[in-house]
Coordinates of C-alpha atoms and ligand atoms in Angstrom, one line a residue:
M1 CA 24.3 -5.7 -1.1
A2 CA 20.6 -6.8 -0.9
N3 CA 17.7 -5.9 -3.1
T4 CA 14.7 -5.8 -0.9
V5 CA 10.9 -5.8 -1.6
L6 CA 8.9 -4.3 1.2
I7 CA 5.2 -5.3 1.3
G8 CA 2.2 -4.9 3.5
G9 CA 1.3 -8.2 5.2
Q10 CA -2.4 -7.2 6.0
W11 CA -5.0 -5.0 4.3
G12 CA -2.8 -1.9 3.7
D13 CA -1.8 1.0 5.9
E14 CA 0.6 -1.2 7.9
G15 CA 3.2 1.6 8.1
K16 CA 5.1 0.7 4.9
G17 CA 6.0 4.4 4.2
R18 CA 7.5 4.7 7.7
I19 CA 9.6 1.6 7.3
I20 CA 10.7 2.4 3.7
D21 CA 11.9 5.7 5.1
L22 CA 14.1 3.8 7.5
L23 CA 15.5 1.4 4.9
A24 CA 15.9 4.0 2.2
E25 CA 18.9 5.4 4.1
R26 CA 20.9 2.4 2.9
A27 CA 19.4 2.1 -0.6
D28 CA 20.5 3.7 -3.8
L29 CA 17.1 3.4 -5.6
V30 CA 13.5 3.2 -4.3
V31 CA 11.0 1.8 -6.8
R32 CA 7.2 1.8 -6.6
Y33 CA 5.9 -1.1 -8.7
Q34 CA 2.1 -1.2 -8.4
G35 CA -1.0 0.7 -7.3
G36 CA -1.5 4.4 -7.9
S37 CA -2.7 7.4 -5.9
N38 CA -5.0 5.0 -3.9
A39 CA -1.9 4.6 -1.7
G40 CA -1.2 7.0 1.2
H41 CA 2.2 6.5 2.9
E42 CA 2.8 8.7 5.8
V43 CA 6.3 9.5 6.8
H44 CA 7.5 11.7 9.7
A45 CA 10.9 13.1 8.9
G46 CA 12.8 16.1 10.1
G47 CA 9.9 17.3 12.3
Q48 CA 7.6 17.3 9.3
K49 CA 4.8 15.0 8.3
Y50 CA 4.4 14.0 4.7
V51 CA 1.8 11.8 2.9
L52 CA 3.0 10.2 -0.3
H53 CA 0.6 8.8 -2.9
L54 CA 2.6 8.2 -6.1
I55 CA 6.1 9.2 -5.3
P56 CA 8.3 6.6 -3.6
S57 CA 8.8 7.4 0.1
G58 CA 12.6 7.4 -0.5
I59 CA 12.2 10.9 -1.9
L60 CA 12.6 12.4 1.6
H61 CA 16.3 11.2 1.6
A62 CA 18.5 13.4 -0.5
G63 CA 20.4 11.6 -3.3
K64 CA 18.2 8.5 -3.7
I65 CA 16.8 7.7 -7.1
C66 CA 13.1 7.2 -6.9
I67 CA 11.3 5.4 -9.7
I68 CA 7.6 5.1 -10.5
G69 CA 7.8 1.8 -12.2
N70 CA 5.9 0.4 -15.2
G71 CA 3.4 -1.5 -12.9
V72 CA 2.1 1.7 -11.4
V73 CA -1.0 3.4 -12.8
V74 CA -0.3 7.1 -12.8
D75 CA -2.7 9.9 -12.6
P76 CA -0.5 12.6 -14.1
I77 CA -2.5 15.5 -12.7
E78 CA -2.2 14.0 -9.2
L79 CA 1.5 13.4 -9.8
V80 CA 2.2 17.0 -10.8
H81 CA 0.3 18.2 -7.8
E82 CA 2.3 15.9 -5.5
I83 CA 5.6 17.1 -7.0
R84 CA 4.6 20.8 -6.6
Q85 CA 3.4 20.3 -3.0
L86 CA 6.6 18.5 -2.0
R87 CA 8.8 21.1 -3.7
R88 CA 6.9 23.9 -1.9
R89 CA 7.9 22.2 1.3
G90 CA 11.5 22.1 0.4
V91 CA 11.8 18.6 -0.9
K92 CA 14.2 18.4 -3.9
I93 CA 12.6 16.8 -6.9
S94 CA 14.6 16.9 -10.1
T95 CA 16.7 14.1 -11.6
N96 CA 16.1 12.0 -8.5
L97 CA 12.6 11.2 -9.7
K98 CA 12.0 9.0 -12.7
L99 CA 8.8 8.0 -14.3
S100 CA 8.4 4.8 -16.4
E101 CA 7.5 5.5 -20.0
T102 CA 5.3 2.3 -20.0
A103 CA 3.3 3.1 -16.9
H104 CA -0.4 3.3 -17.7
L105 CA -2.3 6.6 -17.2
V106 CA -5.3 7.0 -15.0
M107 CA -7.8 9.1 -17.0
P108 CA -10.8 11.2 -15.9
Y109 CA -13.2 8.6 -17.2
H110 CA -11.5 5.9 -15.0
K111 CA -12.3 8.0 -12.0
L112 CA -15.8 8.6 -13.0
L113 CA -16.4 5.0 -13.9
D114 CA -14.9 3.9 -10.5
E115 CA -17.3 6.3 -8.7
R116 CA -20.3 5.3 -10.8
R117 CA -19.8 1.6 -10.5
E118 CA -19.4 1.9 -6.7
F119 CA -22.6 3.9 -6.5
L120 CA -24.5 1.4 -8.6
K121 CA -23.3 -1.5 -6.5
G122 CA -25.0 0.0 -3.5
K123 CA -24.5 -2.3 -0.5
G124 CA -22.3 -4.6 -2.5
R125 CA -19.7 -1.8 -3.0
I126 CA -16.0 -2.5 -2.6
G127 CA -15.4 0.8 -0.8
T128 CA -12.7 1.9 -3.3
T129 CA -10.7 5.1 -3.0
K130 CA -12.4 6.3 -6.2
R131 CA -9.0 7.1 -7.7
G132 CA -9.9 5.2 -10.9
I133 CA -7.6 2.3 -10.1
G134 CA -9.9 -0.6 -11.2
P135 CA -10.9 0.9 -14.5
A136 CA -7.3 2.0 -15.3
Y137 CA -5.9 -1.6 -14.7
G138 CA -9.0 -2.8 -16.6
D139 CA -8.0 -0.8 -19.7
K140 CA -4.4 -2.1 -19.3
A141 CA -5.6 -5.7 -19.3
S142 CA -8.1 -4.9 -22.2
R143 CA -5.2 -3.4 -24.1
T144 CA -7.0 -0.1 -24.5
G145 CA -4.9 1.9 -22.0
L146 CA -2.9 5.1 -22.7
R147 CA 0.6 5.2 -21.3
V148 CA 3.1 7.8 -20.2
L149 CA 4.9 7.6 -23.5
D150 CA 1.7 8.5 -25.4
L151 CA 1.6 11.8 -23.4
L152 CA 4.9 12.8 -25.0
Q153 CA 3.5 12.5 -28.6
P154 CA 0.7 15.1 -28.8
A155 CA -0.7 14.2 -32.2
R156 CA -0.8 10.5 -31.4
F157 CA -2.1 11.1 -27.9
R158 CA -5.0 13.2 -29.3
K159 CA -5.9 10.6 -31.8
R160 CA -5.9 7.7 -29.3
L161 CA -7.6 9.8 -26.6
K162 CA -10.5 10.8 -29.0
Q163 CA -11.3 7.2 -29.6
R164 CA -11.1 6.4 -25.8
V165 CA -13.3 9.3 -24.8
E166 CA -15.9 8.5 -27.4
E167 CA -16.2 4.9 -26.1
N168 CA -16.1 5.8 -22.5
N169 CA -18.7 8.6 -22.9
R170 CA -21.1 6.0 -24.3
L171 CA -20.4 3.9 -21.2
L172 CA -20.7 6.8 -18.8
R173 CA -24.0 7.9 -20.3
A174 CA -25.4 4.4 -20.0
L175 CA -24.4 4.3 -16.3
G176 CA -26.1 7.7 -15.7
A177 CA -22.9 9.8 -15.5
P178 CA -22.2 13.0 -17.5
A179 CA -20.1 12.7 -20.7
L180 CA -16.6 14.2 -20.7
S181 CA -15.0 16.8 -22.9
F182 CA -12.3 15.4 -25.2
E183 CA -10.8 18.8 -25.7
K184 CA -10.5 19.5 -22.0
I185 CA -8.9 16.2 -21.2
A186 CA -6.5 16.6 -24.1
R187 CA -5.5 20.1 -23.0
D188 CA -5.1 19.2 -19.4
Y189 CA -3.1 16.0 -20.0
L190 CA -0.8 17.4 -22.7
R191 CA 0.0 20.3 -20.4
V192 CA 1.0 18.0 -17.5
G193 CA 2.8 15.8 -20.1
R194 CA 5.1 18.8 -20.9
F195 CA 5.8 19.2 -17.2
L196 CA 6.5 15.5 -16.7
K197 CA 8.7 15.0 -19.8
P198 CA 12.0 15.5 -18.1
F199 CA 11.2 12.7 -15.6
V200 CA 10.3 10.1 -18.2
V201 CA 12.7 7.2 -18.7
N202 CA 13.0 3.6 -19.8
S203 CA 12.8 2.5 -16.2
V204 CA 13.3 -1.2 -17.1
V205 CA 16.7 -0.6 -18.5
L206 CA 17.5 1.8 -15.6
V207 CA 16.6 -0.6 -12.9
N208 CA 18.4 -3.5 -14.5
A209 CA 21.5 -1.4 -15.0
A210 CA 21.4 -0.7 -11.2
V211 CA 21.1 -4.5 -10.6
E212 CA 24.1 -5.1 -12.8
E213 CA 26.2 -2.5 -11.0
G214 CA 25.3 -4.0 -7.6
R215 CA 23.5 -1.0 -6.4
E216 CA 21.0 -1.5 -3.6
I217 CA 17.3 -1.4 -4.6
L218 CA 14.3 -1.1 -2.4
F219 CA 10.9 -1.9 -3.9
E220 CA 8.1 -0.1 -2.2
G221 CA 4.8 -2.0 -2.2
A222 CA 1.6 -0.2 -1.8
Q223 CA -1.7 -1.7 -0.4
G224 CA -1.3 -5.1 1.2
T225 CA -1.3 -8.8 0.6
L226 CA -5.0 -9.3 1.4
L227 CA -5.8 -6.6 -1.2
D228 CA -3.9 -8.4 -4.0
I229 CA -6.1 -9.1 -7.0
D230 CA -5.1 -12.8 -7.0
F231 CA -4.2 -13.5 -3.3
G232 CA -6.6 -11.1 -1.5
T233 CA -10.2 -11.3 -0.4
Y234 CA -11.5 -11.0 -4.0
P235 CA -13.6 -9.0 -5.1
F236 CA -12.8 -6.8 -2.1
V237 CA -9.3 -6.1 -3.3
T238 CA -7.4 -3.6 -5.4
S239 CA -6.6 -4.3 -9.0
S240 CA -2.9 -4.9 -8.8
H241 CA -0.3 -7.1 -7.2
P242 CA 0.9 -5.6 -4.0
T243 CA 2.7 -9.0 -3.2
A244 CA 6.4 -9.5 -3.7
G245 CA 5.9 -11.1 -7.1
G246 CA 4.5 -7.8 -8.2
A247 CA 7.9 -6.2 -7.8
C248 CA 9.3 -8.2 -10.8
V249 CA 6.5 -7.5 -13.2
G250 CA 6.0 -4.0 -12.0
S251 CA 9.6 -3.0 -12.5
G252 CA 11.2 -5.5 -14.9
V253 CA 13.8 -7.0 -12.6
P254 CA 14.1 -10.8 -12.7
P255 CA 13.2 -12.8 -9.6
G256 CA 16.8 -13.7 -8.9
A257 CA 17.6 -10.1 -8.4
I258 CA 15.5 -10.0 -5.2
H259 CA 17.2 -11.1 -2.0
E260 CA 15.0 -10.0 0.9
V261 CA 11.3 -9.6 1.5
V262 CA 10.3 -7.4 4.4
G263 CA 6.8 -7.9 5.5
V264 CA 5.3 -5.0 7.4
V265 CA 2.5 -5.8 9.8
K266 CA 0.7 -3.7 12.4
A267 CA 0.7 -5.1 15.9
Y268 CA -3.0 -5.4 15.4
T269 CA -5.1 -5.3 12.2
T270 CA -7.0 -2.6 10.3
R271 CA -8.9 -2.5 7.1
V272 CA -10.4 0.4 5.2
G273 CA -13.3 -0.3 2.8
E274 CA -15.7 -3.2 2.6
G275 CA -15.0 -6.9 2.7
P276 CA -14.4 -9.7 5.3
F277 CA -12.3 -9.1 8.3
P278 CA -12.5 -12.0 10.8
T279 CA -10.8 -10.4 13.8
E280 CA -12.6 -7.0 13.5
Q281 CA -13.8 -5.6 16.8
R282 CA -17.0 -3.6 16.4
N283 CA -16.9 -2.6 20.1
G284 CA -14.9 -0.7 22.7
V285 CA -11.7 -2.5 21.7
G286 CA -12.1 -1.5 18.1
R287 CA -12.9 2.1 19.0
E288 CA -9.9 2.2 21.4
L289 CA -7.5 1.0 18.6
Q290 CA -9.0 3.5 16.2
T291 CA -8.6 6.4 18.6
V292 CA -5.2 5.6 20.0
G293 CA -3.8 4.4 16.7
D294 CA -5.3 7.5 14.8
E295 CA -6.8 5.0 12.4
F296 CA -8.2 7.3 9.7
G297 CA -7.2 6.8 6.0
R298 CA -4.5 9.1 4.7
T299 CA -6.0 9.1 1.2
T300 CA -9.7 9.3 1.8
G301 CA -10.0 10.3 5.5
R302 CA -12.3 7.3 6.1
A303 CA -12.2 5.6 9.5
R304 CA -10.3 2.3 9.4
R305 CA -12.0 -0.7 10.8
C306 CA -9.9 -2.2 13.6
G307 CA -9.3 -5.6 15.3
W308 CA -7.0 -8.1 16.8
F309 CA -3.8 -9.4 15.2
D310 CA -4.6 -12.2 12.8
A311 CA -1.9 -14.8 12.5
V312 CA -3.8 -16.7 9.9
I313 CA -3.4 -13.9 7.4
S314 CA 0.2 -13.0 8.5
R315 CA 1.2 -16.7 8.0
Y316 CA -0.5 -16.6 4.6
A317 CA 1.4 -13.3 3.8
R318 CA 4.6 -15.0 4.8
M319 CA 3.9 -17.8 2.4
V320 CA 2.8 -15.9 -0.7
N321 CA 5.5 -13.2 -0.4
G322 CA 8.3 -15.3 1.0
I323 CA 8.8 -12.9 3.9
T324 CA 12.3 -13.1 5.2
K325 CA 12.0 -10.4 7.8
L326 CA 9.1 -8.9 9.7
A327 CA 8.7 -5.2 10.6
I328 CA 6.1 -4.8 13.3
T329 CA 4.6 -1.3 13.6
K330 CA 2.5 0.6 16.1
L331 CA 3.3 -1.6 19.1
D332 CA 2.9 1.5 21.3
V333 CA -0.8 1.7 20.3
L334 CA -1.4 -1.5 22.5
D335 CA 0.4 0.1 25.6
R336 CA -2.9 0.7 27.5
M337 CA -4.8 -2.5 26.6
P338 CA -5.3 -4.8 29.6
E339 CA -5.6 -7.9 27.4
L340 CA -4.6 -8.8 23.9
K341 CA -5.7 -11.5 21.5
I342 CA -4.1 -13.1 18.5
A343 CA -6.1 -15.3 16.1
V344 CA -4.1 -18.4 15.4
A345 CA -6.8 -20.3 13.5
Y346 CA -10.4 -20.1 12.3
R347 CA -13.2 -22.4 13.2
V348 CA -15.9 -23.1 10.6
G349 CA -18.5 -25.4 11.8
R350 CA -16.5 -28.3 13.2
K351 CA -13.4 -27.6 11.0
L352 CA -10.3 -25.9 12.3
L353 CA -8.5 -23.9 9.6
R354 CA -4.9 -22.6 9.9
T355 CA -4.9 -21.3 6.3
L356 CA -7.1 -18.6 4.6
P357 CA -10.1 -20.0 2.8
A358 CA -10.5 -18.6 -0.7
D359 CA -14.2 -18.6 -0.8
L360 CA -15.6 -15.5 0.9
E361 CA -18.8 -17.2 1.9
V362 CA -16.6 -19.6 4.0
L363 CA -14.4 -16.8 5.2
K364 CA -17.5 -14.9 6.4
R365 CA -18.5 -17.8 8.6
C366 CA -15.0 -18.2 10.1
V367 CA -14.8 -17.6 13.8
P368 CA -11.3 -16.7 15.0
V369 CA -9.6 -19.0 17.5
Y370 CA -7.8 -16.7 19.8
Q371 CA -4.8 -16.9 22.1
R372 CA -4.9 -14.4 24.9
Y373 CA -2.0 -12.4 26.2
P374 CA -1.9 -10.0 29.2
G375 CA -1.3 -6.4 28.3
W376 CA 2.0 -4.8 29.5
L377 CA 0.2 -1.5 30.6
S378 CA 3.3 0.6 30.3
D379 CA 4.8 3.1 27.9
T380 CA 6.9 1.6 25.2
T381 CA 7.4 4.8 23.2
K382 CA 10.9 5.6 24.7
V383 CA 12.2 2.0 24.4
R384 CA 15.0 1.6 21.8
R385 CA 16.3 -1.9 22.7
Y386 CA 14.4 -5.2 22.4
A387 CA 15.7 -6.3 25.8
D388 CA 14.2 -3.1 27.4
L389 CA 10.6 -3.9 26.3
P390 CA 8.3 -5.1 29.0
K391 CA 8.5 -8.9 29.2
K392 CA 4.8 -9.2 28.4
A393 CA 5.4 -7.2 25.2
Q394 CA 8.2 -9.5 24.3
T395 CA 5.9 -12.5 24.8
Y396 CA 3.3 -10.9 22.5
L397 CA 5.9 -10.2 19.8
E398 CA 7.3 -13.7 20.2
A399 CA 3.9 -15.1 19.5
I400 CA 3.6 -13.0 16.3
R401 CA 7.0 -14.3 15.2
R402 CA 6.2 -17.9 16.0
E403 CA 2.7 -17.9 14.5
T404 CA 3.8 -16.0 11.3
G405 CA 7.0 -18.0 10.9
A406 CA 9.4 -15.1 10.1
P407 CA 12.0 -13.3 12.3
I408 CA 11.4 -9.8 13.4
S409 CA 14.0 -7.2 12.3
V410 CA 12.3 -3.9 13.2
I411 CA 9.7 -2.8 15.7
S412 CA 8.2 0.7 15.7
V413 CA 6.9 2.3 18.8
G414 CA 5.9 5.7 17.4
P415 CA 5.6 7.4 14.0
K416 CA 9.0 9.2 14.0
R417 CA 12.3 7.8 12.6
E418 CA 13.8 7.6 16.0
D419 CA 10.9 5.6 17.5
T420 CA 12.4 2.4 16.3
I421 CA 13.8 -0.8 17.8
Y422 CA 16.2 -2.7 15.6
V423 CA 16.2 -6.4 16.4
K424 CA 19.7 -7.7 15.8
N425 CA 19.6 -11.4 16.6
K426 CA 16.7 -12.2 14.3
R427 CA 14.3 -13.4 16.9
Ligands
LIG501 P1 1.2 2.8 4.8 O1 0.1 3.1 3.8 O2 1.5 1.3 5.0 O3 2.5 3.5 4.5 O4 0.7 3.3 6.2 P2 -0.1 4.7 6.5 O5 0.9 5.8 6.5 O6 -1.3 4.8 5.7 O7 -0.6 4.4 8.0 C1 0.3 4.2 9.0 C2 0.1 5.2 10.1 O8 0.7 4.9 11.3 C3 0.8 6.6 9.7 O9 -0.1 7.6 10.2 C4 2.1 6.5 10.5 O10 2.6 7.8 10.9 C5 1.6 5.8 11.8 N1 2.7 5.0 12.4 C6 3.6 4.2 11.8 N2 4.3 3.5 12.7 C7 3.8 3.9 13.9 C8 4.1 3.5 15.2 O11 5.0 2.7 15.5 N3 3.4 4.0 16.2 C9 2.4 4.9 16.0 N4 1.7 5.4 17.0 N5 2.1 5.4 14.7 C10 2.8 4.8 13.7
LIG502 P1 -1.7 2.0 1.2 O1 -0.6 1.9 0.2 C1 -5.6 0.6 2.6 C2 -8.5 -0.4 -0.4 C3 -9.7 0.4 -0.6 C4 -10.7 -0.6 -1.0 C5 -9.9 -1.5 -1.9 C6 -10.0 -1.2 -3.4 O2 -1.8 3.3 1.9 O3 -1.6 0.8 2.2 P2 -9.0 0.8 -4.9 O4 -9.2 2.3 -4.8 O5 -7.6 0.3 -4.9 O6 -9.8 0.2 -6.1 O7 -9.8 0.2 -3.6 O8 -8.5 -1.3 -1.5 N1 -7.2 0.3 -0.5 C7 -6.4 0.5 0.5 N2 -6.6 0.3 1.8 N3 -4.4 1.2 2.2 C8 -4.2 1.4 0.9 O9 -3.0 1.8 0.4 C9 -5.3 1.1 0.0 N4 -5.4 1.3 -1.4 C10 -6.6 0.7 -1.7 O10 -10.1 1.0 0.6 O11 -11.1 -1.4 0.1
LIG503 MG1 -1.7 4.1 3.8

């Protein structure tokens, strides 16, 4: 029995949903612990493609309890939409989905504020998903947020909402945005509140009961380590804790209840949105990775920036998350590259750095120090055993393992469940 946190070791979109879908087979519960509908986790299962935003990716396995934990910020309108869409496609969603009563709500003014602030920042924008994530977590920290449990108490909800809309309308007007109608928000939210009521639980008690009973829990991180509000490339980050520690505060389980941390990394690096990205390739290599890897955001459709694998950040991700196992995705995307590079350090002036500098002004000046690897120039998509991978691919993977400092347990060579190589002897 092992409770596992699965996190992204880069800037998001590492293929977390795909790996969760594999690991969920063994798990009893799958718990989302942070983020909101900014996430887009694509899973290919049973010949179908799904993109999950708020609902844990374990939902595609019958019989798994999927929990949206207290640390998630929930746009209830989006959630209802997602439930309906999945049901329409034959996914069973009833008592298998649970929504934490203490999760904070994303409100229409959060989305408008997010949009407006981004617009006003101009060139300095973060490139957010405009899903209201920053303002929703801002209200949570300011102790002015509305929570799922408020939705279930119409009179109290209306009273609190009125005050929140009045304050936010003043803010919106000052920022040049239109004011919102309190009545419309109240009507829309109370309607979805009635729909969501059967899913609402005290998730903290539920998850801890599962811990006591020795049931296997999988915690599904969204975003990635470098987007963590404390450990990422601030301010070009999201507003939550995608790192392993976030699983405790975002679900209520104590640290001792977590046994494994799976770090998912792509065999190269991508980033969507603004902010520093030392190994970015704004050239033919980047375009090739983008095209072959189909690197377009699953939430906003934006093109993802692409570059070489960066072991400085994967090493950092191993450190801050305590990664015990690596899952490496999209190896197949590199099949046609004649040469590959891995950044093992950064050079700033005369200094050589093996760790990530906190100051973005320094990070911006960092020049990656690369190790070069010959490409294998052959198709890996049909390979199912590590030993059957081309020797050059094994050398490349071994370099990722060595430079990151964590053993590889899974390698994916395609988006489908079966396109997977399980690595038994923990290389
Ligand atoms: P997440 O946000 O971390 O769950 O990742 P996304 O779903 O946003 O992005 C990962 C993308 O890569 C999805 O479109 C997956 O279907 C796809 N993918 C995952 N693993 C592989 C792989 O091994 N090979 C290929 N070619 N695509 C993959
Ligand atoms: P998954 O779970 C990649 C990025 C945005 C932006 C920054 C802040 O699919 O890996 P936000 O809307 O959170 O305030 O945006 O974070 N971002 C992601 N990038 N994958 C994600 O989720 C992301 N969620 C947010 O592009 O740069
Ligand atoms: Mg994604």
